[in-house]
XYZ file of C-alpha atoms in Angstrom:
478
model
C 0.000 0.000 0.000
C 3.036 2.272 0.698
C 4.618 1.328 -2.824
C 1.472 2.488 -4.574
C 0.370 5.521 -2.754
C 4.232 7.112 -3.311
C 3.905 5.728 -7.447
C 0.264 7.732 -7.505
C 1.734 10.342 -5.889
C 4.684 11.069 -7.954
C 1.992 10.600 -11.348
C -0.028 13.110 -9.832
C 3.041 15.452 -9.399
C 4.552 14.773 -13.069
C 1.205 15.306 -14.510
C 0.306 18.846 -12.947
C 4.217 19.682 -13.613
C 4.143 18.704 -17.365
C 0.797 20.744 -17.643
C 1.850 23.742 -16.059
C 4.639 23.662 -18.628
C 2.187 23.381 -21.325
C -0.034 26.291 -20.721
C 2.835 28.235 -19.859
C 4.094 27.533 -23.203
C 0.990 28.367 -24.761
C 0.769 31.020 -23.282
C 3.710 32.521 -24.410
C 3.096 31.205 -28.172
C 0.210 32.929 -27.921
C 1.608 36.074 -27.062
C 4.213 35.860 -30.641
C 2.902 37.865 -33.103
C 0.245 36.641 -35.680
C 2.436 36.787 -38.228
C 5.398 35.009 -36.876
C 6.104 31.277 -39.055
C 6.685 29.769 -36.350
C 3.973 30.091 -34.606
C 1.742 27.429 -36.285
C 4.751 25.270 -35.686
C 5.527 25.383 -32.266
C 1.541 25.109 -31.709
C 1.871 21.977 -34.000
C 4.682 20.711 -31.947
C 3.561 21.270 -28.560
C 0.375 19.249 -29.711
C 1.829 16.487 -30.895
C 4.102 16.536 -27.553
C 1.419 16.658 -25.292
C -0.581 13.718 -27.107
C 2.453 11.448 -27.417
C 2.588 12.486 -23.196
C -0.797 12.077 -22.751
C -0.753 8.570 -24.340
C 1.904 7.631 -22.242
C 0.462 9.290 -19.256
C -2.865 7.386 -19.655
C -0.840 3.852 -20.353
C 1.492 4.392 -16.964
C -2.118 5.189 -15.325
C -3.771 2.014 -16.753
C -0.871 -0.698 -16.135
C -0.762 1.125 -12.745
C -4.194 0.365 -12.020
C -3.620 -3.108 -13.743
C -1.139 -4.121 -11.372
C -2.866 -5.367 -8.237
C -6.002 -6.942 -10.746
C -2.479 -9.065 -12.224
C -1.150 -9.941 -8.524
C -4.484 -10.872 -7.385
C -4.820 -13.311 -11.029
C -1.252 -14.379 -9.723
C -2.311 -15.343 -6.714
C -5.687 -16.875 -7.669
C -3.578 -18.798 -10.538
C -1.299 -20.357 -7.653
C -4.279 -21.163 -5.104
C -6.071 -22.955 -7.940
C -5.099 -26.489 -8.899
C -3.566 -26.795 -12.634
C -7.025 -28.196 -14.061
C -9.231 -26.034 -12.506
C -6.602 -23.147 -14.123
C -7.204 -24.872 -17.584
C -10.966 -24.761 -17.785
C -10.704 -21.068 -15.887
C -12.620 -18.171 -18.267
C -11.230 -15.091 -20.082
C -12.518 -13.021 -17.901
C -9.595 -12.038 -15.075
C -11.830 -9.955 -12.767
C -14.516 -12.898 -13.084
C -11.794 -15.282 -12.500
C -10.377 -13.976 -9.231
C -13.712 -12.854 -7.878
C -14.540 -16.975 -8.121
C -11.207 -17.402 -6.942
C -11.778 -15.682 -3.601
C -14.994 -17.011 -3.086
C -13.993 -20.438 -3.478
C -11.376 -19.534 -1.022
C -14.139 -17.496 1.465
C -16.260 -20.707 1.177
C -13.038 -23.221 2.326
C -11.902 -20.760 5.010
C -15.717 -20.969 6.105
C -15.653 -24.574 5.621
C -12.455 -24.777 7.660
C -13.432 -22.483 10.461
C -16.768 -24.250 10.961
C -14.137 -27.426 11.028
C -12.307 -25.535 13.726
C -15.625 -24.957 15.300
C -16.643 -28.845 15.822
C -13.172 -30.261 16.588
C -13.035 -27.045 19.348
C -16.320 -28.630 20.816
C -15.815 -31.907 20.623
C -12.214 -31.039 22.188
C -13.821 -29.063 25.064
C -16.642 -31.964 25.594
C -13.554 -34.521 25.792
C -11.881 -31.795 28.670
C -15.150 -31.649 30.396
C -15.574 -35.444 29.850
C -12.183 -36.173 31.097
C -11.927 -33.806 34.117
C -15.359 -35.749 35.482
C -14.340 -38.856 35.344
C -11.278 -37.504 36.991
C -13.317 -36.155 39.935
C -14.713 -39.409 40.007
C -11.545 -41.330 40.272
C -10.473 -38.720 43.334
C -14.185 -38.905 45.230
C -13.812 -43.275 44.682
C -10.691 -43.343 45.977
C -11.123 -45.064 49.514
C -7.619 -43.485 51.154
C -7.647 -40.125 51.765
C -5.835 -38.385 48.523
C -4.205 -34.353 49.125
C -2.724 -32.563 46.156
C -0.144 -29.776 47.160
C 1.213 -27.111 44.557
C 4.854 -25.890 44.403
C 4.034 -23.212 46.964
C 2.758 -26.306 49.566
C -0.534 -25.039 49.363
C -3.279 -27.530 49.016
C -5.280 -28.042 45.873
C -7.744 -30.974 46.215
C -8.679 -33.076 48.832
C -11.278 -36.098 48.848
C -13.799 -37.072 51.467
C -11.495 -39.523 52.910
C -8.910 -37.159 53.554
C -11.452 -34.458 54.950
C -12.633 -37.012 57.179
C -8.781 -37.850 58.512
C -7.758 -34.479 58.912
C -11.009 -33.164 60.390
C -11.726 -30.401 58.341
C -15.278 -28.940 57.959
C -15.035 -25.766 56.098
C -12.854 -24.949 52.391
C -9.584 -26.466 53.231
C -8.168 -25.687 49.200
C -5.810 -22.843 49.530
C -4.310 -23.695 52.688
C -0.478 -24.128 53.725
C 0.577 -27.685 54.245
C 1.582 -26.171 57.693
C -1.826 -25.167 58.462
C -3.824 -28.189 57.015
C -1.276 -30.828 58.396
C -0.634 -29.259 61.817
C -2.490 -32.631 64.056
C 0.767 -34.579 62.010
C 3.623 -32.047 61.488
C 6.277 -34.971 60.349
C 4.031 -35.384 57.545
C 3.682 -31.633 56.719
C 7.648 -31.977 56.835
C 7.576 -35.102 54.335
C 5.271 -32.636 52.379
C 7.948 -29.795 51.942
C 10.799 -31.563 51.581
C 9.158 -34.099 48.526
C 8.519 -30.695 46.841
C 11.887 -29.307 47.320
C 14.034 -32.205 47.253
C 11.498 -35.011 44.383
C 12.164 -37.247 47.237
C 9.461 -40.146 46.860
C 8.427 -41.955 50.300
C 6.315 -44.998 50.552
C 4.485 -46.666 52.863
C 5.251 -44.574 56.388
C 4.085 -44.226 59.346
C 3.086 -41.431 61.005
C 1.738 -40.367 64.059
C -1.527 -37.604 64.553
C -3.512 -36.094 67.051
C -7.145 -36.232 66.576
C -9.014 -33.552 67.455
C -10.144 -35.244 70.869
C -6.922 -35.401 72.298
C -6.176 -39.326 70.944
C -3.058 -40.394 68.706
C -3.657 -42.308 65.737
C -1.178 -44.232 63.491
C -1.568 -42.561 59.843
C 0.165 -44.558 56.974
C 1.530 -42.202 53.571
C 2.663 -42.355 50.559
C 3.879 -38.949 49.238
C 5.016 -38.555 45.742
C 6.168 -35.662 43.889
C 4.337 -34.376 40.777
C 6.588 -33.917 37.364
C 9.789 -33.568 39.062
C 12.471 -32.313 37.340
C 16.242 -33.294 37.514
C 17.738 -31.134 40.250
C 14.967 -28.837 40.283
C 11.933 -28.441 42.413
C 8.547 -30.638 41.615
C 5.494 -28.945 40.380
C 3.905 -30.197 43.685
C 3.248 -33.410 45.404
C 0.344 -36.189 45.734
C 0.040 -37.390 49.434
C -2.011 -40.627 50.104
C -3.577 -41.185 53.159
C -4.698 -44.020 55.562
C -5.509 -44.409 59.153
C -4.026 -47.706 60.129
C -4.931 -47.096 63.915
C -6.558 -50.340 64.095
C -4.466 -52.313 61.850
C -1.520 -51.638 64.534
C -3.446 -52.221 67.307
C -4.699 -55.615 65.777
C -1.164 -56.370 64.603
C 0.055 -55.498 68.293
C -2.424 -57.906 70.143
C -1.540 -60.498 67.569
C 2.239 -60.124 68.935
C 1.539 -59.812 72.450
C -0.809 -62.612 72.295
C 1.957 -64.818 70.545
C 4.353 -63.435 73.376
C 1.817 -64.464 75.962
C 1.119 -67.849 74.785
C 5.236 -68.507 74.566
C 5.722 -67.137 77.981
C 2.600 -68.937 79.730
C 3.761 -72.675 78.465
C 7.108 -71.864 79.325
C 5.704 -70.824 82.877
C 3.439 -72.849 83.524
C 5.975 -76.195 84.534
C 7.488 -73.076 86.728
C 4.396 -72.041 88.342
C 3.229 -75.490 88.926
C 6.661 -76.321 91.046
C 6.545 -72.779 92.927
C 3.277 -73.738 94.179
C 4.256 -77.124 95.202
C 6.728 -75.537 97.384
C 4.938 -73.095 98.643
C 2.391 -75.425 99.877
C 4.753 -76.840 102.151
C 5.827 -73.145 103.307
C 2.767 -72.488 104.145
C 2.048 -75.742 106.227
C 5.217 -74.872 108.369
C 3.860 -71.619 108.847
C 0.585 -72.902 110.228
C 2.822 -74.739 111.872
C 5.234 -72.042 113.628
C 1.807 -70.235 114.856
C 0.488 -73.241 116.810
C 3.745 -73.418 118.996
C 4.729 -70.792 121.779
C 6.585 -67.729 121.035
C 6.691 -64.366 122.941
C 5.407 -61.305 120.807
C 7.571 -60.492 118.312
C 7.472 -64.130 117.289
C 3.998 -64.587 117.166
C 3.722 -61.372 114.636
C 6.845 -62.778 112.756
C 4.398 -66.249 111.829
C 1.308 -64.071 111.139
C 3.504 -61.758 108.923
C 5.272 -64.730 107.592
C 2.246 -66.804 107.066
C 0.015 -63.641 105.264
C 3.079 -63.300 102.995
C 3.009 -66.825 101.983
C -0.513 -66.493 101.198
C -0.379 -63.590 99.054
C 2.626 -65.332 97.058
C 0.088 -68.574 96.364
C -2.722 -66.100 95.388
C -0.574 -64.764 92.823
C 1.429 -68.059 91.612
C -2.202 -69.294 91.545
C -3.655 -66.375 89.345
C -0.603 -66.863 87.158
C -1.056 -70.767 86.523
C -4.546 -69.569 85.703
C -3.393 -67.305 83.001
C -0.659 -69.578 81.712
C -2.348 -72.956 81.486
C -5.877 -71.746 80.750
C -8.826 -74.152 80.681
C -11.111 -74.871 77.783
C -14.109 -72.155 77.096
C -17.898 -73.420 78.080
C -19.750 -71.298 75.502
C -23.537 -70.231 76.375
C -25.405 -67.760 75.753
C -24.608 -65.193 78.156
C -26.454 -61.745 78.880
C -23.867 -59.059 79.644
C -25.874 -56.902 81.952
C -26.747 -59.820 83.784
C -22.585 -60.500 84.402
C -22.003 -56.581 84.646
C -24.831 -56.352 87.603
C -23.208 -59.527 89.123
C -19.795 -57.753 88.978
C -21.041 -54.737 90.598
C -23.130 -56.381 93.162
C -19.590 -58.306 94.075
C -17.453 -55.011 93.885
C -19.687 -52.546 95.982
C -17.763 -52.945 98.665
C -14.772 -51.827 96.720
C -16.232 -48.618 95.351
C -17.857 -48.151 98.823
C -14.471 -48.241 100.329
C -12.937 -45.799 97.401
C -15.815 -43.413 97.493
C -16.449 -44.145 93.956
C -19.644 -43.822 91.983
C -20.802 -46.159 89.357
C -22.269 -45.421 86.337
C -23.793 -47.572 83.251
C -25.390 -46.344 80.100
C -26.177 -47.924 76.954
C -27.287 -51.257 75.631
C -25.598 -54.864 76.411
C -26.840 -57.316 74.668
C -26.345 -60.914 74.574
C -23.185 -62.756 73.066
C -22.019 -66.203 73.341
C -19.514 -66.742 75.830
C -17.632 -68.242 79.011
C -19.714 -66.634 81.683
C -17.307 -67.663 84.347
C -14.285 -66.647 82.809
C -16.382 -63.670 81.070
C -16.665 -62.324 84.706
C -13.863 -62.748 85.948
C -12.115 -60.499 82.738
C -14.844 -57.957 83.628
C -13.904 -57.923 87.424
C -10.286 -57.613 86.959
C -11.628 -54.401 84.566
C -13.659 -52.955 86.993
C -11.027 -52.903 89.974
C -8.775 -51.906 87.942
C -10.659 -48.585 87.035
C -11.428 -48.404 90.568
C -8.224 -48.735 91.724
C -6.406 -46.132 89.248
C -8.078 -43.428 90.496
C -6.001 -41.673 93.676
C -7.263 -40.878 96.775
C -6.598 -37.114 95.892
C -8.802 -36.974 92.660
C -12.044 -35.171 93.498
C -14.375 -36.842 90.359
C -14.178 -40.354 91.406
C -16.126 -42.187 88.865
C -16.211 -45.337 86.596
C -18.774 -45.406 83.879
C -19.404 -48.351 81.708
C -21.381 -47.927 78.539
C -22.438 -50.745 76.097
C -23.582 -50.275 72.500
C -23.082 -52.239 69.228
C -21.670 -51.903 65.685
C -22.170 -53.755 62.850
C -19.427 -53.844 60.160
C -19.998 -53.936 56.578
C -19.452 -57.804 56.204
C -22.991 -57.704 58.291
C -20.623 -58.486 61.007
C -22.325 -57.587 64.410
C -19.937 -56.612 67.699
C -20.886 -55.621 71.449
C -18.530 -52.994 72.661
C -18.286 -52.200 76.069
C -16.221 -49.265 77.710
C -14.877 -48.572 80.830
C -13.527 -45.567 81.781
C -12.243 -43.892 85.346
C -11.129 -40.687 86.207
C -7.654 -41.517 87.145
C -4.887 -39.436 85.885
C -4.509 -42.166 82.402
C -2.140 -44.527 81.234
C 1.536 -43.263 79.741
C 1.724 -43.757 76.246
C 4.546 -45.861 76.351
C 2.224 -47.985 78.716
C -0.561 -48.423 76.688
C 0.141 -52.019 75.575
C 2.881 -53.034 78.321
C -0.155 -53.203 80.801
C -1.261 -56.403 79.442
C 2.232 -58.187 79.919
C 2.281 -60.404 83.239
C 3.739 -58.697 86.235
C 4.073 -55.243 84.495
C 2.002 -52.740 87.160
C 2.404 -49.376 87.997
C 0.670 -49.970 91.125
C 2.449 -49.786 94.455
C 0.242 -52.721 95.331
C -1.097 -55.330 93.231
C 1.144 -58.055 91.111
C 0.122 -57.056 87.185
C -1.994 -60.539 86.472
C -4.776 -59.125 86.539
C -5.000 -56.977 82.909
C -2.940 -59.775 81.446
C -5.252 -62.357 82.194
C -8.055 -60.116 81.257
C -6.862 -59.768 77.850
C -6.320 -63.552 77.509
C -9.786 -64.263 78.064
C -11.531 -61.367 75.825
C -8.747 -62.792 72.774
C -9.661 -66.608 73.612
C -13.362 -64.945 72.932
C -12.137 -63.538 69.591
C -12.789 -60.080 71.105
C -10.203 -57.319 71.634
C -9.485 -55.063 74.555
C -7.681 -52.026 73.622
C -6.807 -48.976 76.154
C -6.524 -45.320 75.526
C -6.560 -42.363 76.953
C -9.711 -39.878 77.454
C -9.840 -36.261 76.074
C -11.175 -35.350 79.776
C -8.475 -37.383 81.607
C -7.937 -41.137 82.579
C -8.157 -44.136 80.577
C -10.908 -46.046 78.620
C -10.775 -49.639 78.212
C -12.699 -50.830 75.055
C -14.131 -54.572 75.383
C -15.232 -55.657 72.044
C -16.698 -59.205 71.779
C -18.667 -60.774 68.658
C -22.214 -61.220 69.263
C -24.444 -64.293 68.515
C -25.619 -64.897 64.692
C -28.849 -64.777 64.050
């Protein structure tokens, strides 16, 4: 466009120049006299210069105004194929005007083309990011997508329901969402720093009742980069809680079975011997001593009795006897263990409480109650003298798992100061107490009989203080 305006424009110029010349010229032939000769000459001349001028003039002006009709057939001539060019009519301006509107009607063609594939490509995104979000929601571990900045992007159901989050937790700093396991939020950071990949760990958290729980992860970086940061990370979450505690009872119960047959030959001989210690103590308090003697045989004699209670309670829990299944109502055996311990709580100053429902399972009842007492004075018995709630409660209920498996739970819980972490599963070894009386049987035999059962018996810890053991026994098919 530049080219041709400056070409019209110096046309123009040449033109108004070369006929400025010519009337001045006139003008002055004009002015010759009449009868000059060379007048008629000159005027001859001048006309024939200005025609020839003229001519050329108007055939600059035409091939000038030709030009962009010829680079238009040009172009036309290379957009259409060689037969189509053949057959093509005389007529230039005809031909290129059917030229571009073939080409109007493919670019139309095309862009409608462009129009479909755009759809069908935007249906296919739409298509493909809902089955995505219905991967994520089906996912039965809790799944947390992090950024390069730590913040989070997605999180499931699963993982909302792990890390206890009501509201809009997108947005948030791996610091903030994560703080209930901060060795995780460090994982977190240093997988999108470092592209380190971790599998299968185990973490601890703190609910938001006060209560640990056993998390397992799997944190993976997203696109990582050689020796550069990752894009973000994926972090894959599962509360294994219950899977440790299973897998702990499992062991302890394997322990317990290895030490009681080792013990039991042990136990059997101790008793033997201190049946005869215990006849020569009878004995020493039937002859004459002065004072001081006669308390040495009581003291010696109540000492030998308490060893035989406990050598007997601990033949009991290593050789155990055969279970009598019946069915068994457990408020009938909790009543009967409270009607047997009210003496206890009397003495303590303790009240009793008992909500819920207990229904009936199929068990030892004699063994069943016995477990249950040991429970009971054990809650009764970890709460101190200075404690001014001095409680146990007891509530029953039931839970059905998905297999259309049916349980009856029943907890126990006291107001004593709780059980040290560390403790948690050490009080159901034999002879481990952190009483200053008492000899540590009692728990472990306890937890024999609820396993023999195929129960559990787990401890924790309460949010309000003290601990809460959780009985959990199969009930009867129906």
């Amino acid at each position: 466009m530049r080219y041709g305006s400056r070409i019209q424009w110096i046309l123009t110029a040449l033109g108004v120049v070369f006929l400025l010349a010519t009337l001045l010229v006139v003008t002055l032939i004009w002015r010759m006299p009449a009868a000059s000769n060379t007048r008629g000459l000159l005027l001859l001349t001048i006309f024939l210069v200005t025609l020839c001028v003229s001519v050329l003039s108007i055939f600059l002006l035409l091939r000038w105004v030709r030009r962009p009709l010829r680079q238009l057939v040009g172009e036309a001539e290379r957009a259409v194929p060689a037969a189509a060019r053949a057959a093509k009519p005389r007529d230039e301006a005809q031909f290129v005007l059917e030229t571009f509107q073939s080409v109007v009607a493919q670019l139309q063609a095309q862009q409608r083309e462009l129009e479909q594939l755009s759809a069908r490509e935007s249906a296919r995104a739409a298509s493909a990011e809902k089955f995505s979000e219905r991967i994520v929601a089906s996912v039965p571990s809790g799944l947390v997508a992090f950024d390069a900045r730590c913040h989070a992007t997605l999180l499931n159901a699963p993982a909302r329901a792990l890390l206890e989050t009501d509201g809009a937790a997108e947005g948030e700093h791996v610091r903030t969402l994560l703080a209930c396991a901060p060795d995780l939020a460090e994982m977190v950071e240093r997988c999108v720093q470092t592209g380190e990949l971790y599998r299968r760990e185990e973490i601890m958290a703190t609910s938001a009742d006060g209560r640990l729980r056993k998390l397992g992860a799997t944190i993976a970086p997203i696109d990582p980069a050689p020796g550069q940061k990752a894009r973000g990370a994926l972090c894959l979450l599962t509360d294994i809680t219950e899977v440790m505690q299973l897998r702990e009872q499992v062991a302890l119960k394997k322990n317990l079975e290895s030490l009681g047959e080792m013990a039991a030959g042990l136990s059997h001989e101790f008793k033997n011997a201190l049946a005869t210690l215990h006849g020569y103590a009878q004995l020493l308090q039937t002859l004459s001593h002065d004072e001081r003697g006669q308390t040495a045989a009581d003291a010696l004699l109540q000492e030998v009795r308490s060893l035989t209670s406990m050598v007997t309670s601990f033949l009991n829990f290593a050789r155990p006897q055969p279970l009598d299944l019946t069915e068994v109502s457990l408020s009938e055996v909790l009543a009967d263990c409270i009607a047997e311990l009210q003496p206890l709580f009397a003495e303590h100053r303790i009240q009793f409480e008992s909500t819920g429902d207990f229904p009936e399972i199929r068990a030892d009842e004699r063994m069943l109650r016995q477990a249950l007492l040991n429970l009971l004075r054990n809650a009764a018995e970890a709460i101190n003298e200075e404690s001014e709630q001095r409680r146990v409660a007891v509530r029953g209920s039931t839970e059905r798992e998905p297999d259309n498996r049916e349980w009856a739970i029943v907890e126990i819980a006291d107001t004593g100061e709780g059980i040290a972490a560390a403790d948690l599963q050490r009080i159901f070894i034999p002879f481990f107490t952190t009483k200053s009386k008492g000899h540590g049987v009692g728990l472990a035999l306890a937890h024999r009989v609820i396993t023999e059962h195929n129960g559990t018996l787990v401890a924790t810890n309460s949010a309000d203080g003290g601990a809460v053991l959780t009985v959990r026994l199969p009930m009867m098919s129906k």
